[in-house]
Coordinates of N, CA and C in Angstrom, one line a residue:
Chain A
D9 N 43.6 24.4 100.5 CA 43.5 24.2 99.2 C 42.2 24.1 98.6
A10 N 41.4 24.7 97.6 CA 40.3 24.0 96.7 C 40.6 23.2 95.8
D11 N 39.2 22.3 96.3 CA 39.7 21.3 95.1 C 39.9 21.0 93.7
V12 N 39.4 22.1 93.2 CA 39.4 22.7 91.8 C 39.2 24.1 91.9
T13 N 41.2 24.1 91.2 CA 41.8 25.8 91.4 C 41.6 26.1 89.7
Q14 N 41.1 27.5 89.6 CA 41.4 28.0 88.2 C 42.1 29.2 88.5
T15 N 43.3 29.2 87.3 CA 43.7 30.5 87.5 C 44.0 31.1 86.0
P16 N 44.0 32.3 85.8 CA 43.9 33.7 86.8 C 42.7 33.5 87.3
R17 N 42.3 34.3 87.9 CA 40.6 34.7 88.6 C 40.0 35.6 88.0
N18 N 40.9 36.1 87.3 CA 40.4 37.5 86.8 C 41.8 37.9 85.3
R19 N 41.2 38.2 84.4 CA 42.2 38.7 83.2 C 41.5 39.6 82.2
I20 N 42.2 40.7 82.4 CA 42.0 41.3 81.3 C 43.0 41.6 79.7
T21 N 42.5 41.2 78.3 CA 43.7 40.6 77.9 C 43.5 41.6 76.3
K22 N 44.2 41.8 75.8 CA 43.9 42.8 74.3 C 43.0 41.5 72.9
T23 N 42.0 42.5 72.3 CA 41.8 41.9 70.9 C 43.1 41.3 70.0
G24 N 42.9 39.4 69.6 CA 44.1 39.1 69.3 C 45.5 38.4 70.0
K25 N 45.2 38.7 71.2 CA 45.8 37.8 72.0 C 46.0 36.5 72.4
R26 N 46.4 35.7 72.4 CA 46.5 34.2 72.9 C 46.7 34.1 74.7
I27 N 45.2 33.4 75.1 CA 45.3 33.3 76.5 C 45.2 32.4 77.6
M28 N 45.9 32.0 77.9 CA 45.5 30.3 78.4 C 44.9 30.5 79.9
L29 N 43.9 30.1 80.2 CA 43.6 29.4 81.2 C 43.6 28.0 82.0
E30 N 43.6 28.2 83.2 CA 44.0 26.6 83.8 C 43.3 25.8 84.7
C31 N 43.1 24.7 84.8 CA 42.2 24.5 85.9 C 43.3 23.1 86.2
S32 N 43.1 23.3 88.1 CA 43.8 21.9 88.5 C 43.1 21.8 89.5
Q33 N 43.2 20.1 89.2 CA 42.2 19.3 90.5 C 42.9 18.5 91.6
T34 N 42.1 18.6 92.6 CA 43.1 17.4 93.8 C 41.7 16.3 93.8
K35 N 40.5 15.8 93.2 CA 39.8 15.2 93.3 C 39.8 13.8 93.1
G36 N 41.2 13.5 92.1 CA 41.7 12.7 91.1 C 40.6 12.3 90.6
H37 N 39.8 13.1 90.3 CA 38.5 12.6 89.2 C 39.4 12.6 87.7
D38 N 38.6 11.5 86.8 CA 38.8 11.4 85.8 C 38.0 12.8 84.6
R39 N 37.3 12.9 85.1 CA 36.1 14.0 83.9 C 36.8 15.7 83.7
M40 N 36.9 16.3 83.3 CA 37.2 17.7 83.3 C 36.3 18.1 82.2
Y41 N 35.8 19.2 82.8 CA 34.9 20.0 81.8 C 35.3 21.4 81.7
W42 N 35.3 22.6 80.6 CA 35.1 24.2 80.3 C 33.9 24.4 80.1
Y43 N 33.2 25.1 80.9 CA 32.0 26.1 81.0 C 32.2 27.4 80.5
R44 N 31.5 28.1 79.6 CA 31.3 29.6 79.6 C 30.2 30.1 80.4
Q45 N 29.7 31.4 81.0 CA 28.5 31.5 81.7 C 28.3 33.2 80.7
D46 N 27.3 33.4 80.3 CA 27.0 34.6 79.8 C 26.2 35.1 80.3
P47 N 25.6 36.4 80.6 CA 24.2 37.0 81.2 C 23.3 36.4 79.9
G48 N 22.1 35.8 80.9 CA 20.8 35.3 79.9 C 20.9 34.1 79.1
L49 N 22.4 33.9 78.9 CA 22.5 32.3 78.7 C 23.0 31.2 78.9
G50 N 23.3 31.2 80.4 CA 23.6 30.1 81.3 C 24.8 29.8 81.2
L51 N 25.0 28.4 81.8 CA 26.6 27.7 81.3 C 26.5 26.9 80.1
R52 N 27.3 27.3 79.3 CA 27.6 26.3 78.1 C 29.1 25.8 77.9
L53 N 28.7 24.7 77.6 CA 29.9 23.5 77.8 C 30.8 23.5 76.2
I54 N 32.3 24.0 76.3 CA 33.5 24.6 75.7 C 33.8 23.4 75.4
Y55 N 34.3 22.5 76.3 CA 35.3 20.9 75.8 C 35.2 20.6 76.7
Y56 N 35.2 19.4 76.8 CA 35.2 18.2 77.4 C 36.5 16.9 77.8
S57 N 36.7 16.7 78.7 CA 37.6 15.4 78.9 C 37.6 14.6 79.3
F58 N 37.4 12.9 79.4 CA 36.9 11.9 80.0 C 38.6 11.2 80.3
D59 N 39.6 11.6 80.2 CA 40.6 11.1 80.6 C 42.1 11.6 79.3
V60 N 43.0 11.2 80.2 CA 44.3 11.9 79.8 C 44.1 12.0 77.9
K61 N 43.6 10.9 77.3 CA 44.0 10.7 76.3 C 42.1 11.2 75.1
D62 N 41.5 11.6 76.4 CA 40.4 11.8 75.4 C 40.1 13.8 75.5
I63 N 39.7 14.1 74.5 CA 38.9 15.1 74.3 C 37.9 15.8 73.2
N64 N 36.7 16.3 73.8 CA 35.5 16.2 73.1 C 35.5 17.5 72.9
K65 N 34.7 18.4 71.8 CA 33.9 19.6 71.5 C 32.9 19.9 72.1
G66 N 32.7 20.8 72.9 CA 31.3 21.1 73.5 C 29.9 21.9 72.3
E67 N 29.0 22.5 72.7 CA 28.6 23.1 71.9 C 28.9 24.3 71.4
I68 N 30.1 24.7 72.1 CA 30.6 26.3 71.7 C 31.8 26.2 71.7
S69 N 33.0 25.0 70.5 CA 34.2 25.0 70.8 C 34.9 26.0 70.2
D70 N 33.9 26.5 69.0 CA 35.2 27.4 67.9 C 36.0 28.6 69.0
G71 N 36.6 28.9 68.1 CA 37.8 30.1 68.9 C 38.3 29.6 70.5
Y72 N 38.3 27.9 70.2 CA 39.2 27.6 71.9 C 39.3 26.7 71.1
S73 N 40.9 26.2 72.2 CA 41.4 24.9 72.6 C 41.6 24.3 73.5
V74 N 41.9 23.3 73.5 CA 42.5 22.5 75.0 C 43.2 21.5 75.3
S75 N 43.7 21.6 76.4 CA 44.7 20.6 76.3 C 44.7 19.8 78.0
R76 N 45.0 18.5 77.8 CA 45.0 17.5 79.3 C 46.1 17.2 79.2
Q77 N 46.8 18.4 80.1 CA 48.4 17.9 80.5 C 48.7 16.5 81.0
A78 N 47.4 16.0 82.5 CA 47.6 15.5 83.3 C 46.3 14.9 83.7
Q79 N 45.8 13.9 84.4 CA 44.6 13.6 84.9 C 44.1 15.2 85.7
A80 N 45.4 15.4 86.5 CA 45.0 17.0 86.9 C 44.5 17.9 86.5
K81 N 45.2 18.2 85.4 CA 45.6 19.7 84.6 C 44.6 19.7 83.4
F82 N 43.8 20.9 82.9 CA 43.0 20.8 81.9 C 43.1 22.1 81.5
S83 N 43.4 22.8 80.7 CA 44.0 24.4 80.3 C 42.9 24.6 79.0
L84 N 42.6 25.6 79.0 CA 41.7 25.9 78.0 C 42.7 27.5 77.2
S85 N 42.6 27.1 76.1 CA 44.0 28.3 75.3 C 42.3 29.0 74.1
L86 N 42.7 30.5 74.3 CA 42.2 31.0 73.4 C 42.9 32.1 72.5
E87 N 43.5 30.9 71.6 CA 44.7 31.6 70.3 C 44.4 33.2 69.8
S88 N 43.1 33.1 69.5 CA 43.4 35.2 68.8 C 41.9 35.5 69.9
A89 N 42.4 36.4 71.2 CA 41.1 36.1 71.4 C 40.4 37.5 70.8
I90 N 39.1 37.2 71.3 CA 38.0 38.2 70.3 C 37.2 38.8 71.4
P91 N 36.3 40.2 71.5 CA 35.6 40.6 72.5 C 34.9 40.2 73.0
N92 N 33.9 39.1 71.8 CA 32.7 38.2 72.8 C 33.1 37.1 73.1
Q93 N 34.1 36.7 73.4 CA 35.0 35.8 74.1 C 35.1 36.3 75.7
T94 N 34.5 37.7 76.5 CA 34.1 38.4 77.3 C 33.1 37.1 78.1
A95 N 33.9 36.8 79.1 CA 32.6 35.8 79.9 C 33.2 35.3 81.2
L96 N 32.3 34.9 81.8 CA 32.8 34.0 83.1 C 33.1 32.3 82.8
Y97 N 34.5 32.3 82.8 CA 35.1 30.5 82.6 C 34.8 29.8 83.5
F98 N 34.2 28.4 83.5 CA 34.4 27.3 85.0 C 35.0 26.5 84.2
C99 N 35.7 25.5 85.3 CA 36.3 24.3 84.8 C 35.3 23.2 85.9
A100 N 35.3 22.4 85.7 CA 34.3 21.6 86.7 C 34.9 19.9 86.4
T101 N 34.9 19.3 87.3 CA 35.3 17.6 87.6 C 34.0 17.0 87.8
S102 N 34.2 15.6 87.4 CA 33.1 14.7 87.5 C 33.7 13.5 87.7
E103 N 33.0 12.4 88.5 CA 33.4 11.1 88.7 C 32.5 10.2 87.9
P104 N 32.7 9.0 87.0 CA 31.5 8.3 86.3 C 31.2 7.4 87.3
G105 N 29.8 7.0 87.2 CA 29.1 5.7 87.7 C 28.7 6.4 89.5
Q106 N 28.9 7.8 89.2 CA 28.3 8.0 90.5 C 26.6 8.0 90.2
S107 N 25.7 8.2 91.3 CA 24.4 7.9 91.3 C 24.3 9.4 90.3
F108 N 24.9 10.7 90.8 CA 25.1 11.4 89.7 C 26.0 12.0 89.6
P109 N 25.6 13.2 88.7 CA 27.0 13.9 88.3 C 28.3 14.3 89.2
G110 N 27.5 14.6 89.9 CA 28.1 15.4 91.4 C 29.6 16.5 90.9
Y111 N 29.2 17.2 90.3 CA 30.3 17.8 89.7 C 30.4 18.8 90.5
T112 N 32.4 19.4 90.2 CA 32.8 20.1 91.4 C 33.0 21.5 90.3
F113 N 33.0 22.9 90.6 CA 33.1 23.9 90.2 C 34.3 24.0 90.7
G114 N 34.9 24.8 89.8 CA 36.2 25.7 90.2 C 35.5 27.5 90.9
S115 N 36.3 28.1 91.1 CA 35.7 29.4 91.5 C 35.8 30.4 90.1
G116 N 36.1 30.4 89.5 CA 35.6 30.6 87.5 C 36.9 31.7 87.5
T117 N 36.7 32.0 86.0 CA 38.2 33.0 85.5 C 37.1 34.0 85.1
R118 N 37.3 34.8 85.2 CA 36.3 36.3 84.9 C 37.6 37.1 83.7
L119 N 37.3 37.3 82.5 CA 37.8 37.3 81.6 C 37.7 38.0 81.1
T120 N 38.3 39.2 80.4 CA 37.9 40.7 79.7 C 38.5 40.6 78.6
V121 N 38.3 40.5 77.0 CA 38.6 40.8 75.9 C 38.7 42.2 75.8
V122 N 39.4 43.4 75.4 CA 39.3 44.6 75.4 C 39.5 44.8 73.9
Chain B
R147 N 14.1 26.2 70.2 CA 13.5 26.3 71.8 C 14.8 25.8 72.3
K148 N 14.9 26.6 73.4 CA 16.5 26.0 74.1 C 15.9 24.7 74.9
E149 N 17.2 24.0 75.4 CA 16.8 22.6 76.3 C 16.4 23.1 77.7
V150 N 16.7 23.8 78.4 CA 16.3 23.9 79.4 C 15.6 25.6 79.8
E151 N 14.6 25.5 80.1 CA 13.9 26.9 79.9 C 13.6 27.1 81.2
Q152 N 14.0 28.3 81.7 CA 13.8 28.7 83.0 C 13.1 30.0 82.9
D153 N 12.0 30.7 83.9 CA 11.8 31.6 84.1 C 12.8 32.6 84.6
P154 N 13.6 33.8 84.4 CA 15.4 34.3 85.2 C 14.4 34.9 85.5
G155 N 12.8 35.2 85.9 CA 12.9 36.3 87.5 C 13.4 37.9 87.1
P156 N 13.6 38.8 88.3 CA 13.6 37.8 89.4 C 12.4 38.2 90.2
F157 N 12.7 36.7 91.3 CA 11.2 36.7 92.3 C 11.6 37.7 93.5
N158 N 11.1 38.4 93.6 CA 11.1 38.7 94.9 C 10.1 38.6 95.9
V159 N 10.5 38.3 97.0 CA 9.6 38.0 97.7 C 10.1 38.1 99.5
P160 N 9.3 37.7 99.9 CA 9.5 38.9 101.4 C 9.9 37.7 102.8
E161 N 10.9 37.5 103.8 CA 11.0 36.4 104.2 C 9.8 35.7 104.7
G162 N 10.2 34.1 105.2 CA 8.8 34.1 105.6 C 8.5 33.4 104.6
A163 N 8.3 33.9 103.2 CA 7.2 33.4 102.6 C 7.7 32.2 101.7
T164 N 6.6 31.4 100.9 CA 6.8 30.3 100.0 C 6.9 30.8 98.5
V165 N 8.2 30.4 98.2 CA 7.9 30.5 96.4 C 8.7 29.2 95.7
A166 N 7.6 29.3 94.4 CA 7.9 28.1 93.5 C 8.7 28.1 92.3
F167 N 9.9 27.6 91.8 CA 9.9 27.9 90.3 C 9.5 27.0 89.6
N168 N 10.0 27.4 88.4 CA 9.5 25.7 87.3 C 11.0 26.1 86.3
C169 N 11.1 25.3 85.7 CA 11.7 24.7 84.9 C 11.7 23.1 83.9
T170 N 11.3 23.9 82.1 CA 11.2 22.6 81.4 C 12.0 22.4 80.5
Y171 N 12.4 21.2 80.6 CA 13.2 20.7 79.6 C 12.3 19.5 78.2
S172 N 13.1 20.3 77.2 CA 12.8 19.5 75.4 C 13.3 18.2 75.2
N173 N 14.1 17.8 75.6 CA 14.3 16.4 75.5 C 13.4 15.1 76.5
S174 N 13.1 14.8 76.0 CA 12.2 13.2 76.9 C 13.1 12.5 76.6
A175 N 14.3 12.5 76.5 CA 15.4 11.5 76.8 C 15.9 11.8 78.2
S176 N 15.9 12.9 78.8 CA 16.5 13.5 79.6 C 16.5 12.6 80.9
Q177 N 17.9 12.4 81.3 CA 17.6 10.8 82.5 C 17.7 11.6 83.9
S178 N 18.8 12.6 84.3 CA 18.8 13.3 85.6 C 18.6 14.3 85.7
F179 N 18.1 15.4 86.9 CA 17.7 16.2 87.2 C 18.0 16.8 88.0
F180 N 18.4 18.0 88.3 CA 18.8 18.7 89.3 C 18.9 19.8 88.9
W181 N 19.2 20.5 90.8 CA 18.6 22.0 90.8 C 20.5 22.4 91.9
Y182 N 20.9 23.4 91.2 CA 21.9 24.0 91.3 C 21.8 25.3 91.6
R183 N 22.6 26.0 92.9 CA 22.6 26.9 93.1 C 24.0 28.1 93.3
Q184 N 23.2 29.1 92.7 CA 24.4 30.3 92.2 C 24.2 31.5 92.6
D185 N 25.6 31.9 94.1 CA 25.5 33.2 94.3 C 26.1 33.8 93.4
C186 N 25.9 35.5 93.4 CA 26.5 36.2 92.3 C 28.1 35.7 92.4
R187 N 28.5 35.9 90.9 CA 30.3 36.0 90.7 C 30.9 34.7 91.2
K188 N 30.3 33.9 92.2 CA 30.4 32.5 92.1 C 30.2 31.2 91.5
E189 N 31.2 30.2 91.8 CA 30.8 28.5 91.5 C 29.0 28.3 91.2
P190 N 28.8 27.5 90.9 CA 27.2 26.6 90.7 C 27.8 25.9 91.8
K191 N 26.5 25.5 92.5 CA 26.8 24.2 93.7 C 25.7 23.1 93.8
L192 N 25.5 22.6 93.6 CA 24.5 21.1 93.8 C 24.2 21.7 95.1
L193 N 22.2 21.7 94.8 CA 21.9 21.9 95.8 C 20.7 21.0 96.4
M194 N 20.2 20.1 95.0 CA 19.8 19.1 95.4 C 19.3 18.1 94.0
S195 N 19.4 16.8 93.8 CA 19.0 16.0 92.5 C 17.4 15.7 93.2
V196 N 16.8 15.7 91.5 CA 15.1 15.3 92.0 C 14.5 14.3 91.4
Y197 N 13.8 13.5 92.0 CA 14.0 12.5 91.5 C 12.2 12.5 91.2
S198 N 11.1 11.4 90.3 CA 10.1 11.4 90.3 C 9.5 11.1 91.0
S199 N 9.6 10.5 92.3 CA 8.7 10.3 93.4 C 8.9 11.9 94.5
G200 N 9.4 12.9 93.5 CA 9.4 13.8 94.9 C 10.5 13.6 95.8
N201 N 11.6 14.9 95.9 CA 11.8 14.6 97.2 C 12.7 16.1 97.9
E202 N 12.4 16.0 99.2 CA 12.4 16.9 100.5 C 13.9 16.8 100.7
D203 N 14.6 18.4 101.3 CA 15.7 18.7 101.9 C 15.0 19.5 102.6
G204 N 15.1 19.3 104.0 CA 14.4 20.6 105.1 C 13.4 21.3 104.2
R205 N 13.6 22.7 103.8 CA 12.8 23.8 103.6 C 12.7 23.6 102.0
F206 N 13.4 22.4 101.6 CA 13.1 22.8 99.9 C 12.8 21.6 99.2
T207 N 11.5 21.4 98.2 CA 11.0 20.4 98.2 C 10.8 20.3 96.5
A208 N 11.9 19.3 95.4 CA 12.1 19.5 93.9 C 10.7 18.0 94.0
Q209 N 10.0 18.7 92.6 CA 9.4 17.4 91.6 C 9.9 17.4 90.2
L210 N 9.3 16.3 90.2 CA 9.5 16.1 88.7 C 8.3 15.5 88.0
N211 N 7.9 15.7 86.9 CA 6.7 15.4 85.9 C 7.8 15.0 84.5
R212 N 7.7 13.8 84.2 CA 8.2 13.8 83.2 C 7.4 13.7 81.9
A213 N 6.4 13.0 82.6 CA 5.2 13.7 81.0 C 4.9 14.8 80.5
S214 N 5.1 15.6 81.5 CA 5.0 17.1 81.1 C 6.2 17.6 80.9
Q215 N 7.3 17.2 81.1 CA 8.5 17.5 81.1 C 9.3 18.6 82.1
Y216 N 8.8 18.3 83.2 CA 8.5 19.7 84.0 C 9.3 19.5 85.0
I217 N 10.6 20.2 85.8 CA 10.8 20.0 87.2 C 10.7 21.3 87.7
S218 N 10.3 21.0 89.5 CA 10.0 22.4 90.3 C 10.5 22.5 91.4
L219 N 11.2 23.5 91.5 CA 11.3 23.7 93.1 C 10.8 24.6 94.4
L220 N 10.4 24.1 95.3 CA 9.8 24.9 95.9 C 10.7 25.3 97.2
I221 N 10.3 26.5 98.0 CA 11.1 26.7 98.7 C 10.4 27.3 99.9
R222 N 10.3 26.9 101.3 CA 9.3 27.0 102.3 C 10.0 28.2 103.4
D223 N 9.5 28.9 103.8 CA 9.9 29.7 105.0 C 11.1 30.4 104.1
S224 N 11.1 30.8 102.9 CA 12.0 32.4 102.8 C 13.3 32.3 103.6
K225 N 14.5 32.4 103.7 CA 15.6 32.9 104.3 C 16.2 34.0 103.8
L226 N 16.8 35.0 104.2 CA 17.7 36.2 103.3 C 18.9 35.5 102.5
S227 N 18.9 34.5 103.0 CA 20.5 33.4 102.6 C 19.9 32.8 101.9
D228 N 18.7 32.6 101.3 CA 18.4 31.8 100.0 C 18.3 32.7 98.8
S229 N 18.8 33.6 98.8 CA 19.1 35.0 97.9 C 20.4 34.4 97.2
A230 N 19.6 33.9 95.8 CA 20.9 33.6 94.5 C 19.8 33.5 93.7
T231 N 20.6 32.5 92.4 CA 20.1 31.8 91.1 C 20.1 30.5 91.5
Y232 N 18.6 30.1 90.9 CA 18.5 28.9 91.2 C 18.6 28.2 89.7
L233 N 19.4 27.5 89.0 CA 20.0 26.5 87.8 C 18.7 25.4 87.9
C234 N 17.9 25.0 86.7 CA 17.6 23.9 86.5 C 18.4 23.1 85.3
V235 N 19.3 21.8 86.0 CA 20.0 21.3 85.1 C 19.8 19.6 84.5
V236 N 20.2 19.4 83.7 CA 19.6 17.8 83.3 C 20.4 17.2 82.5
T237 N 20.3 16.3 82.6 CA 22.1 15.6 81.4 C 20.6 14.1 81.0
S238 N 21.1 14.0 79.6 CA 20.5 13.6 78.2 C 20.9 11.8 78.5
T239 N 20.5 10.7 78.1 CA 20.8 9.7 77.5 C 22.2 9.8 76.1
G240 N 23.4 9.6 76.4 CA 24.2 9.3 75.2 C 25.1 10.8 75.6
T241 N 25.0 11.2 76.6 CA 25.6 12.5 76.5 C 26.6 12.6 78.1
A242 N 26.5 11.3 78.5 CA 27.2 10.6 79.6 C 27.3 11.7 80.6
S243 N 28.3 12.2 81.3 CA 27.6 13.1 82.2 C 27.9 14.6 82.2
K244 N 27.5 14.6 80.9 CA 27.5 16.3 80.9 C 26.0 17.0 80.9
L245 N 26.3 17.9 81.9 CA 24.9 18.3 82.0 C 24.7 19.9 81.2
T246 N 22.9 20.0 81.2 CA 22.8 20.9 80.5 C 22.3 22.1 81.6
F247 N 22.8 23.1 80.9 CA 21.6 24.2 82.4 C 20.9 25.0 81.7
G248 N 20.2 25.2 82.8 CA 19.1 26.4 82.2 C 19.7 27.8 82.7
T249 N 19.2 28.9 81.8 CA 19.7 29.9 82.3 C 20.0 30.4 83.7
G250 N 18.7 29.8 84.5 CA 19.1 30.6 86.0 C 17.5 31.0 85.8
T251 N 16.9 31.3 87.4 CA 15.8 32.1 88.3 C 16.4 32.8 89.4
R252 N 16.1 33.9 89.1 CA 17.2 34.8 90.3 C 15.4 35.3 91.5
L253 N 16.0 34.6 92.3 CA 15.2 34.7 93.9 C 16.2 36.0 94.5
Q254 N 15.8 36.9 95.6 CA 15.9 38.0 96.0 C 14.9 37.5 96.8
V255 N 15.2 37.7 98.5 CA 14.6 37.5 99.5 C 14.2 38.9 100.5
T256 N 13.9 39.2 100.7 CA 13.9 40.5 101.2 C 13.1 40.5 103.2
L257 N 13.7 42.0 103.8 CA 13.3 41.8 105.1 C 11.2 42.2 105.5

């Protein structure tokens, strides 16, 4: 099994629908992140969490919310999906105190909003 | 201005060639520097960290120039399997372990 698992892998949804992307990890890492990737824009941080009680906005949090249900689970919700949220979404984990962040990424969720 | 800037490419090189990518960053407080590799539609994976003294890992050499705020990656003896997008990544003081990604440079190695 993968260290960081994202579900679903692919999703097509309609404008206005609520959708949740899920991320679970077996790394035992405290820190979890949600990024989106768009062509020509690179990966941009949506939300991050350093432990179960900690939620922080990233650079592009509008239109998104998150829930850290447990150390191992971090879900991303689009309350009312819009077409410009069509993107590749990545969840990642890291452990503090390492000499480098050492992110572990999930395989990504390709979301299309029509 | 973007925090991390890269030439998007693509760089098309023949097998066996040497190719170099540069990346510039705008925040002089940036602390840590990395190159990640991303294959098409896959997740990014850490290629190597970048140190001021320069560091090498097999055919890959990374260099950091803090004064000019740029990072480089040199790939020698390119292989077909090196074809991918190379992401320049930095972290900055006060942002804990949050990574800031460049948009990536695409490399295509051909026969």
